Amino acid sequence: MLDKPEIGLWVVADGMGGHEGGDVASQLIVNSLAKIHEGITLDRYIDDIEDRLLKVNKRLLAKAGESEKQVTIGSTVVGMVAYDKFCTFFWAGDSRLYRLRNGALRQLTTDHSQVEIYIEQGLISRHEAATHPHGNMITRAVGATDDLYIDFDIQVMQSGDRYMLCSDGLTKHLEDLEFEEMLSEGSVEESCKELIALTLERGAGDNVTTIVIDVE
C-alpha cells in the first residue's frame, strides 16, 4: 500500500494469489508510484501514473520470461488521486474503491473478473458471485499481458466524503452493508482497524489491505 496524503495519492496493490512473485509485483508498483511528484496539471499527474504502471508491466513480463517455468508475476492495483476538488481513480483487477457520501455507500470501481462478466451477462446474481468457483479469476492485472489497460474515472469530491481502497481479501469476508455501517462512525484509523479485525475474525483467507480517506 502507498499512503501519500501530501500529494493526494493512495494506492493498494495486491499480488495475484497462487502465482509466484505476487509480492514482488505489488512491491514494484508501490515503489514506482512512490516516486511520483504532484503534477503541475491533473493531466500530467495522471499521465505519469499511467506511464509508471505500463513500465512496471513490462518489467514484470520480462521477469516472468526469465523463469524456466511458465509463470505470471502480477498484481491488481487500485489508486486514488485527490487534486483540487477532483477525485481521480484508477484500477486494474478486483481491488476496489468505495465512497461513503451522506450515509450511502457506493462502489466506484468495477471488478475486472470472470464473475463480473457472468453478472453482466445475467448468468449469475451478485449474491451467487460471492461463492462462485471462478471467484478468484481476474481478467486484468499489472504483469498479466503485453497490453495493459488501466481504467480511469473522475468525480467531484464533496466535504464529508469518505473513501475506502481495499484488496479483495477484505471484500471476500464482508458485505457492502457492513462496510457502510463501519465506515459511518469513528476516525479513519478506527474504521481501518475494525474492518481488518472483523476480516481476521472471519478467517482472512487472503492478504487484506485497506486505506480510508476523509475529505474535509
PDB file of N, CA and C in Angstrom, residues 14-97:
ATOM      1  N   ASP A  14      -2.271  -5.626  -4.867  1.00  0.00           N
ATOM      2  CA  ASP A  14      -2.467  -6.960  -4.293  1.00  0.00           C
ATOM      3  C   ASP A  14      -1.883  -8.002  -5.236  1.00  0.00           C
ATOM      4  N   GLY A  15      -0.749  -8.601  -4.828  1.00  0.00           N
ATOM      5  CA  GLY A  15      -0.125  -9.640  -5.641  1.00  0.00           C
ATOM      6  C   GLY A  15      -1.091 -10.771  -5.924  1.00  0.00           C
ATOM      7  N   MET A  16      -1.051 -11.262  -7.149  1.00  0.00           N
ATOM      8  CA  MET A  16      -2.009 -12.284  -7.573  1.00  0.00           C
ATOM      9  C   MET A  16      -1.784 -13.578  -6.806  1.00  0.00           C
ATOM     10  N   GLY A  17      -2.811 -13.997  -6.057  1.00  0.00           N
ATOM     11  CA  GLY A  17      -2.721 -15.193  -5.230  1.00  0.00           C
ATOM     12  C   GLY A  17      -2.478 -16.436  -6.068  1.00  0.00           C
ATOM     13  N   GLY A  18      -1.618 -17.319  -5.557  1.00  0.00           N
ATOM     14  CA  GLY A  18      -1.351 -18.560  -6.258  1.00  0.00           C
ATOM     15  C   GLY A  18      -0.297 -18.432  -7.338  1.00  0.00           C
ATOM     16  N   HIS A  19       0.212 -17.230  -7.563  1.00  0.00           N
ATOM     17  CA  HIS A  19       1.236 -17.022  -8.584  1.00  0.00           C
ATOM     18  C   HIS A  19       2.552 -16.629  -7.929  1.00  0.00           C
ATOM     19  N   GLU A  20       3.619 -17.212  -8.436  1.00  0.00           N
ATOM     20  CA  GLU A  20       4.954 -16.922  -7.913  1.00  0.00           C
ATOM     21  C   GLU A  20       5.298 -15.453  -8.129  1.00  0.00           C
ATOM     22  N   GLY A  21       5.822 -14.843  -7.097  1.00  0.00           N
ATOM     23  CA  GLY A  21       6.292 -13.468  -7.236  1.00  0.00           C
ATOM     24  C   GLY A  21       5.235 -12.403  -7.110  1.00  0.00           C
ATOM     25  N   GLY A  22       4.032 -12.729  -6.614  1.00  0.00           N
ATOM     26  CA  GLY A  22       2.993 -11.720  -6.451  1.00  0.00           C
ATOM     27  C   GLY A  22       3.422 -10.605  -5.520  1.00  0.00           C
ATOM     28  N   ASP A  23       4.222 -10.968  -4.504  1.00  0.00           N
ATOM     29  CA  ASP A  23       4.715  -9.945  -3.576  1.00  0.00           C
ATOM     30  C   ASP A  23       5.701  -9.015  -4.274  1.00  0.00           C
ATOM     31  N   VAL A  24       6.487  -9.571  -5.199  1.00  0.00           N
ATOM     32  CA  VAL A  24       7.430  -8.762  -5.970  1.00  0.00           C
ATOM     33  C   VAL A  24       6.661  -7.776  -6.850  1.00  0.00           C
ATOM     34  N   ALA A  25       5.597  -8.249  -7.485  1.00  0.00           N
ATOM     35  CA  ALA A  25       4.807  -7.412  -8.384  1.00  0.00           C
ATOM     36  C   ALA A  25       4.163  -6.248  -7.649  1.00  0.00           C
ATOM     37  N   SER A  26       3.530  -6.526  -6.521  1.00  0.00           N
ATOM     38  CA  SER A  26       2.849  -5.470  -5.782  1.00  0.00           C
ATOM     39  C   SER A  26       3.849  -4.448  -5.237  1.00  0.00           C
ATOM     40  N   GLN A  27       5.029  -4.929  -4.807  1.00  0.00           N
ATOM     41  CA  GLN A  27       6.035  -4.022  -4.281  1.00  0.00           C
ATOM     42  C   GLN A  27       6.615  -3.130  -5.374  1.00  0.00           C
ATOM     43  N   LEU A  28       6.771  -3.667  -6.581  1.00  0.00           N
ATOM     44  CA  LEU A  28       7.265  -2.865  -7.700  1.00  0.00           C
ATOM     45  C   LEU A  28       6.302  -1.731  -8.028  1.00  0.00           C
ATOM     46  N   ILE A  29       5.013  -2.029  -7.984  1.00  0.00           N
ATOM     47  CA  ILE A  29       4.001  -1.000  -8.250  1.00  0.00           C
ATOM     48  C   ILE A  29       4.087   0.118  -7.220  1.00  0.00           C
ATOM     49  N   VAL A  30       4.114  -0.269  -5.965  1.00  0.00           N
ATOM     50  CA  VAL A  30       4.149   0.724  -4.886  1.00  0.00           C
ATOM     51  C   VAL A  30       5.435   1.543  -4.940  1.00  0.00           C
ATOM     52  N   ASN A  31       6.570   0.876  -5.162  1.00  0.00           N
ATOM     53  CA  ASN A  31       7.852   1.583  -5.209  1.00  0.00           C
ATOM     54  C   ASN A  31       7.900   2.584  -6.359  1.00  0.00           C
ATOM     55  N   SER A  32       7.342   2.209  -7.497  1.00  0.00           N
ATOM     56  CA  SER A  32       7.344   3.095  -8.661  1.00  0.00           C
ATOM     57  C   SER A  32       6.448   4.305  -8.429  1.00  0.00           C
ATOM     58  N   LEU A  33       5.231   4.075  -7.938  1.00  0.00           N
ATOM     59  CA  LEU A  33       4.297   5.183  -7.721  1.00  0.00           C
ATOM     60  C   LEU A  33       4.724   6.073  -6.560  1.00  0.00           C
ATOM     61  N   ALA A  34       5.526   5.531  -5.644  1.00  0.00           N
ATOM     62  CA  ALA A  34       6.008   6.326  -4.512  1.00  0.00           C
ATOM     63  C   ALA A  34       6.952   7.440  -4.959  1.00  0.00           C
ATOM     64  N   LYS A  35       7.522   7.310  -6.150  1.00  0.00           N
ATOM     65  CA  LYS A  35       8.476   8.297  -6.664  1.00  0.00           C
ATOM     66  C   LYS A  35       7.805   9.434  -7.419  1.00  0.00           C
ATOM     67  N   ILE A  36       6.491   9.365  -7.533  1.00  0.00           N
ATOM     68  CA  ILE A  36       5.756  10.389  -8.277  1.00  0.00           C
ATOM     69  C   ILE A  36       5.750  11.711  -7.509  1.00  0.00           C
ATOM     70  N   HIS A  37       5.859  12.794  -8.263  1.00  0.00           N
ATOM     71  CA  HIS A  37       5.678  14.131  -7.708  1.00  0.00           C
ATOM     72  C   HIS A  37       4.365  14.676  -8.244  1.00  0.00           C
ATOM     73  N   GLU A  38       3.681  15.446  -7.430  1.00  0.00           N
ATOM     74  CA  GLU A  38       2.406  16.022  -7.852  1.00  0.00           C
ATOM     75  C   GLU A  38       2.599  16.805  -9.156  1.00  0.00           C
ATOM     76  N   GLY A  39       1.731  16.521 -10.128  1.00  0.00           N
ATOM     77  CA  GLY A  39       1.849  17.174 -11.421  1.00  0.00           C
ATOM     78  C   GLY A  39       1.419  18.634 -11.389  1.00  0.00           C
ATOM     79  N   ILE A  40       1.976  19.412 -12.331  1.00  0.00           N
ATOM     80  CA  ILE A  40       1.575  20.814 -12.450  1.00  0.00           C
ATOM     81  C   ILE A  40       0.097  20.886 -12.843  1.00  0.00           C
ATOM     82  N   THR A  41      -0.325  19.942 -13.665  1.00  0.00           N
ATOM     83  CA  THR A  41      -1.737  19.817 -14.031  1.00  0.00           C
ATOM     84  C   THR A  41      -2.193  18.408 -13.709  1.00  0.00           C
ATOM     85  N   LEU A  42      -3.478  18.235 -13.569  1.00  0.00           N
ATOM     86  CA  LEU A  42      -4.016  16.903 -13.281  1.00  0.00           C
ATOM     87  C   LEU A  42      -3.707  15.944 -14.426  1.00  0.00           C
ATOM     88  N   ASP A  43      -3.791  16.416 -15.659  1.00  0.00           N
ATOM     89  CA  ASP A  43      -3.499  15.565 -16.813  1.00  0.00           C
ATOM     90  C   ASP A  43      -2.085  14.996 -16.742  1.00  0.00           C
ATOM     91  N   ARG A  44      -1.129  15.843 -16.409  1.00  0.00           N
ATOM     92  CA  ARG A  44       0.259  15.374 -16.334  1.00  0.00           C
ATOM     93  C   ARG A  44       0.462  14.411 -15.172  1.00  0.00           C
ATOM     94  N   TYR A  45      -0.234  14.653 -14.086  1.00  0.00           N
ATOM     95  CA  TYR A  45      -0.181  13.766 -12.918  1.00  0.00           C
ATOM     96  C   TYR A  45      -0.665  12.370 -13.305  1.00  0.00           C
ATOM     97  N   ILE A  46      -1.807  12.314 -13.971  1.00  0.00           N
ATOM     98  CA  ILE A  46      -2.391  11.035 -14.375  1.00  0.00           C
ATOM     99  C   ILE A  46      -1.527  10.345 -15.423  1.00  0.00           C
ATOM    100  N   ASP A  47      -0.990  11.119 -16.358  1.00  0.00           N
ATOM    101  CA  ASP A  47      -0.119  10.536 -17.386  1.00  0.00           C
ATOM    102  C   ASP A  47       1.094   9.871 -16.750  1.00  0.00           C
ATOM    103  N   ASP A  48       1.646  10.498 -15.717  1.00  0.00           N
ATOM    104  CA  ASP A  48       2.812   9.949 -15.031  1.00  0.00           C
ATOM    105  C   ASP A  48       2.463   8.628 -14.353  1.00  0.00           C
ATOM    106  N   ILE A  49       1.309   8.588 -13.720  1.00  0.00           N
ATOM    107  CA  ILE A  49       0.857   7.350 -13.070  1.00  0.00           C
ATOM    108  C   ILE A  49       0.709   6.231 -14.089  1.00  0.00           C
ATOM    109  N   GLU A  50       0.046   6.533 -15.198  1.00  0.00           N
ATOM    110  CA  GLU A  50      -0.170   5.503 -16.227  1.00  0.00           C
ATOM    111  C   GLU A  50       1.150   5.028 -16.818  1.00  0.00           C
ATOM    112  N   ASP A  51       2.059   5.969 -17.107  1.00  0.00           N
ATOM    113  CA  ASP A  51       3.363   5.597 -17.676  1.00  0.00           C
ATOM    114  C   ASP A  51       4.130   4.681 -16.738  1.00  0.00           C
ATOM    115  N   ARG A  52       4.083   4.982 -15.449  1.00  0.00           N
ATOM    116  CA  ARG A  52       4.804   4.161 -14.482  1.00  0.00           C
ATOM    117  C   ARG A  52       4.220   2.753 -14.385  1.00  0.00           C
ATOM    118  N   LEU A  53       2.907   2.644 -14.427  1.00  0.00           N
ATOM    119  CA  LEU A  53       2.280   1.320 -14.367  1.00  0.00           C
ATOM    120  C   LEU A  53       2.587   0.505 -15.620  1.00  0.00           C
ATOM    121  N   LEU A  54       2.627   1.146 -16.765  1.00  0.00           N
ATOM    122  CA  LEU A  54       2.960   0.449 -18.015  1.00  0.00           C
ATOM    123  C   LEU A  54       4.412  -0.036 -17.991  1.00  0.00           C
ATOM    124  N   LYS A  55       5.307   0.761 -17.411  1.00  0.00           N
ATOM    125  CA  LYS A  55       6.710   0.351 -17.311  1.00  0.00           C
ATOM    126  C   LYS A  55       6.857  -0.828 -16.345  1.00  0.00           C
ATOM    127  N   VAL A  56       6.122  -0.788 -15.241  1.00  0.00           N
ATOM    128  CA  VAL A  56       6.151  -1.919 -14.308  1.00  0.00           C
ATOM    129  C   VAL A  56       5.623  -3.172 -14.997  1.00  0.00           C
ATOM    130  N   ASN A  57       4.567  -3.022 -15.788  1.00  0.00           N
ATOM    131  CA  ASN A  57       4.006  -4.144 -16.519  1.00  0.00           C
ATOM    132  C   ASN A  57       5.073  -4.809 -17.394  1.00  0.00           C
ATOM    133  N   LYS A  58       5.846  -4.000 -18.121  1.00  0.00           N
ATOM    134  CA  LYS A  58       6.906  -4.536 -18.982  1.00  0.00           C
ATOM    135  C   LYS A  58       7.985  -5.238 -18.169  1.00  0.00           C
ATOM    136  N   ARG A  59       8.350  -4.649 -17.034  1.00  0.00           N
ATOM    137  CA  ARG A  59       9.372  -5.258 -16.180  1.00  0.00           C
ATOM    138  C   ARG A  59       8.924  -6.618 -15.653  1.00  0.00           C
ATOM    139  N   LEU A  60       7.662  -6.703 -15.263  1.00  0.00           N
ATOM    140  CA  LEU A  60       7.142  -7.962 -14.727  1.00  0.00           C
ATOM    141  C   LEU A  60       7.062  -9.041 -15.803  1.00  0.00           C
ATOM    142  N   LEU A  61       6.678  -8.652 -17.012  1.00  0.00           N
ATOM    143  CA  LEU A  61       6.628  -9.613 -18.115  1.00  0.00           C
ATOM    144  C   LEU A  61       8.026 -10.124 -18.447  1.00  0.00           C
ATOM    145  N   ALA A  62       8.993  -9.191 -18.422  1.00  0.00           N
ATOM    146  CA  ALA A  62      10.374  -9.594 -18.698  1.00  0.00           C
ATOM    147  C   ALA A  62      10.889 -10.523 -17.612  1.00  0.00           C
ATOM    148  N   LYS A  63      10.556 -10.212 -16.361  1.00  0.00           N
ATOM    149  CA  LYS A  63      10.988 -11.045 -15.233  1.00  0.00           C
ATOM    150  C   LYS A  63      10.386 -12.447 -15.325  1.00  0.00           C
ATOM    151  N   ALA A  64       9.114 -12.508 -15.692  1.00  0.00           N
ATOM    152  CA  ALA A  64       8.443 -13.804 -15.843  1.00  0.00           C
ATOM    153  C   ALA A  64       9.073 -14.602 -16.980  1.00  0.00           C
ATOM    154  N   GLY A  65       9.484 -13.895 -18.037  1.00  0.00           N
ATOM    155  CA  GLY A  65      10.088 -14.563 -19.182  1.00  0.00           C
ATOM    156  C   GLY A  65      11.443 -15.171 -18.877  1.00  0.00           C
ATOM    157  N   GLU A  66      12.095 -14.685 -17.826  1.00  0.00           N
ATOM    158  CA  GLU A  66      13.397 -15.215 -17.438  1.00  0.00           C
ATOM    159  C   GLU A  66      13.288 -16.538 -16.692  1.00  0.00           C
ATOM    160  N   SER A  67      12.100 -16.856 -16.218  1.00  0.00           N
ATOM    161  CA  SER A  67      11.892 -18.083 -15.445  1.00  0.00           C
ATOM    162  C   SER A  67      11.805 -19.292 -16.365  1.00  0.00           C
ATOM    163  N   GLU A  68      12.336 -20.418 -15.889  1.00  0.00           N
ATOM    164  CA  GLU A  68      12.246 -21.656 -16.658  1.00  0.00           C
ATOM    165  C   GLU A  68      10.804 -22.159 -16.706  1.00  0.00           C
ATOM    166  N   LYS A  69      10.053 -21.842 -15.670  1.00  0.00           N
ATOM    167  CA  LYS A  69       8.644 -22.229 -15.631  1.00  0.00           C
ATOM    168  C   LYS A  69       7.804 -21.146 -16.302  1.00  0.00           C
ATOM    169  N   GLN A  70       6.647 -21.544 -16.786  1.00  0.00           N
ATOM    170  CA  GLN A  70       5.733 -20.564 -17.378  1.00  0.00           C
ATOM    171  C   GLN A  70       4.910 -19.952 -16.238  1.00  0.00           C
ATOM    172  N   VAL A  71       5.341 -18.794 -15.768  1.00  0.00           N
ATOM    173  CA  VAL A  71       4.712 -18.179 -14.606  1.00  0.00           C
ATOM    174  C   VAL A  71       4.177 -16.793 -14.953  1.00  0.00           C
ATOM    175  N   THR A  72       3.232 -16.344 -14.152  1.00  0.00           N
ATOM    176  CA  THR A  72       2.754 -14.967 -14.232  1.00  0.00           C
ATOM    177  C   THR A  72       3.148 -14.264 -12.946  1.00  0.00           C
ATOM    178  N   ILE A  73       3.822 -13.138 -13.078  1.00  0.00           N
ATOM    179  CA  ILE A  73       4.185 -12.341 -11.907  1.00  0.00           C
ATOM    180  C   ILE A  73       3.361 -11.061 -12.010  1.00  0.00           C
ATOM    181  N   GLY A  74       2.257 -11.014 -11.286  1.00  0.00           N
ATOM    182  CA  GLY A  74       1.331  -9.907 -11.476  1.00  0.00           C
ATOM    183  C   GLY A  74       0.696  -9.418 -10.195  1.00  0.00           C
ATOM    184  N   SER A  75      -0.035  -8.320 -10.329  1.00  0.00           N
ATOM    185  CA  SER A  75      -0.701  -7.705  -9.182  1.00  0.00           C
ATOM    186  C   SER A  75      -1.874  -6.862  -9.660  1.00  0.00           C
ATOM    187  N   THR A  76      -2.929  -6.870  -8.885  1.00  0.00           N
ATOM    188  CA  THR A  76      -4.003  -5.912  -9.106  1.00  0.00           C
ATOM    189  C   THR A  76      -3.558  -4.571  -8.536  1.00  0.00           C
ATOM    190  N   VAL A  77      -4.253  -3.512  -8.909  1.00  0.00           N
ATOM    191  CA  VAL A  77      -3.936  -2.200  -8.353  1.00  0.00           C
ATOM    192  C   VAL A  77      -5.196  -1.347  -8.345  1.00  0.00           C
ATOM    193  N   VAL A  78      -5.362  -0.560  -7.301  1.00  0.00           N
ATOM    194  CA  VAL A  78      -6.399   0.469  -7.263  1.00  0.00           C
ATOM    195  C   VAL A  78      -5.782   1.692  -6.593  1.00  0.00           C
ATOM    196  N   GLY A  79      -6.044   2.861  -7.168  1.00  0.00           N
ATOM    197  CA  GLY A  79      -5.456   4.071  -6.619  1.00  0.00           C
ATOM    198  C   GLY A  79      -6.414   5.247  -6.713  1.00  0.00           C
ATOM    199  N   MET A  80      -6.179   6.228  -5.864  1.00  0.00           N
ATOM    200  CA  MET A  80      -6.998   7.438  -5.833  1.00  0.00           C
ATOM    201  C   MET A  80      -6.091   8.657  -5.782  1.00  0.00           C
ATOM    202  N   VAL A  81      -6.430   9.659  -6.594  1.00  0.00           N
ATOM    203  CA  VAL A  81      -5.716  10.929  -6.607  1.00  0.00           C
ATOM    204  C   VAL A  81      -6.693  12.028  -6.225  1.00  0.00           C
ATOM    205  N   ALA A  82      -6.366  12.789  -5.192  1.00  0.00           N
ATOM    206  CA  ALA A  82      -7.161  13.962  -4.818  1.00  0.00           C
ATOM    207  C   ALA A  82      -6.422  15.198  -5.315  1.00  0.00           C
ATOM    208  N   TYR A  83      -7.039  15.912  -6.237  1.00  0.00           N
ATOM    209  CA  TYR A  83      -6.390  17.073  -6.863  1.00  0.00           C
ATOM    210  C   TYR A  83      -7.406  18.196  -6.945  1.00  0.00           C
ATOM    211  N   ASP A  84      -7.159  19.259  -6.199  1.00  0.00           N
ATOM    212  CA  ASP A  84      -8.122  20.358  -6.127  1.00  0.00           C
ATOM    213  C   ASP A  84      -9.448  19.792  -5.624  1.00  0.00           C
ATOM    214  N   LYS A  85     -10.533  19.972  -6.351  1.00  0.00           N
ATOM    215  CA  LYS A  85     -11.838  19.442  -5.929  1.00  0.00           C
ATOM    216  C   LYS A  85     -12.141  18.095  -6.553  1.00  0.00           C
ATOM    217  N   PHE A  86     -11.186  17.549  -7.313  1.00  0.00           N
ATOM    218  CA  PHE A  86     -11.447  16.328  -8.062  1.00  0.00           C
ATOM    219  C   PHE A  86     -10.843  15.082  -7.415  1.00  0.00           C
ATOM    220  N   CYS A  87     -11.560  14.001  -7.548  1.00  0.00           N
ATOM    221  CA  CYS A  87     -11.071  12.680  -7.182  1.00  0.00           C
ATOM    222  C   CYS A  87     -10.941  11.882  -8.481  1.00  0.00           C
ATOM    223  N   THR A  88      -9.709  11.558  -8.841  1.00  0.00           N
ATOM    224  CA  THR A  88      -9.474  10.682  -9.988  1.00  0.00           C
ATOM    225  C   THR A  88      -9.042   9.331  -9.447  1.00  0.00           C
ATOM    226  N   PHE A  89      -9.587   8.269  -9.990  1.00  0.00           N
ATOM    227  CA  PHE A  89      -9.215   6.953  -9.507  1.00  0.00           C
ATOM    228  C   PHE A  89      -8.917   6.025 -10.680  1.00  0.00           C
ATOM    229  N   PHE A  90      -8.092   5.021 -10.419  1.00  0.00           N
ATOM    230  CA  PHE A  90      -7.633   4.113 -11.469  1.00  0.00           C
ATOM    231  C   PHE A  90      -7.528   2.707 -10.901  1.00  0.00           C
ATOM    232  N   TRP A  91      -7.678   1.719 -11.773  1.00  0.00           N
ATOM    233  CA  TRP A  91      -7.621   0.348 -11.278  1.00  0.00           C
ATOM    234  C   TRP A  91      -7.434  -0.666 -12.404  1.00  0.00           C
ATOM    235  N   ALA A  92      -6.902  -1.819 -12.017  1.00  0.00           N
ATOM    236  CA  ALA A  92      -6.806  -2.996 -12.877  1.00  0.00           C
ATOM    237  C   ALA A  92      -6.932  -4.207 -11.965  1.00  0.00           C
ATOM    238  N   GLY A  93      -7.953  -5.025 -12.199  1.00  0.00           N
ATOM    239  CA  GLY A  93      -8.186  -6.191 -11.343  1.00  0.00           C
ATOM    240  C   GLY A  93      -9.381  -6.015 -10.432  1.00  0.00           C
ATOM    241  N   ASP A  94      -9.354  -6.685  -9.283  1.00  0.00           N
ATOM    242  CA  ASP A  94     -10.523  -6.693  -8.394  1.00  0.00           C
ATOM    243  C   ASP A  94     -10.286  -6.018  -7.050  1.00  0.00           C
ATOM    244  N   SER A  95      -9.208  -5.264  -6.904  1.00  0.00           N
ATOM    245  CA  SER A  95      -9.096  -4.380  -5.741  1.00  0.00           C
ATOM    246  C   SER A  95     -10.017  -3.192  -5.990  1.00  0.00           C
ATOM    247  N   ARG A  96     -10.652  -2.666  -4.954  1.00  0.00           N
ATOM    248  CA  ARG A  96     -11.779  -1.747  -5.154  1.00  0.00           C
ATOM    249  C   ARG A  96     -11.608  -0.399  -4.459  1.00  0.00           C
ATOM    250  N   LEU A  97     -12.409   0.557  -4.954  1.00  0.00           N
ATOM    251  CA  LEU A  97     -12.575   1.853  -4.305  1.00  0.00           C
ATOM    252  C   LEU A  97     -14.056   2.056  -4.020  1.00  0.00           C
TER     253      LEU A  97
END
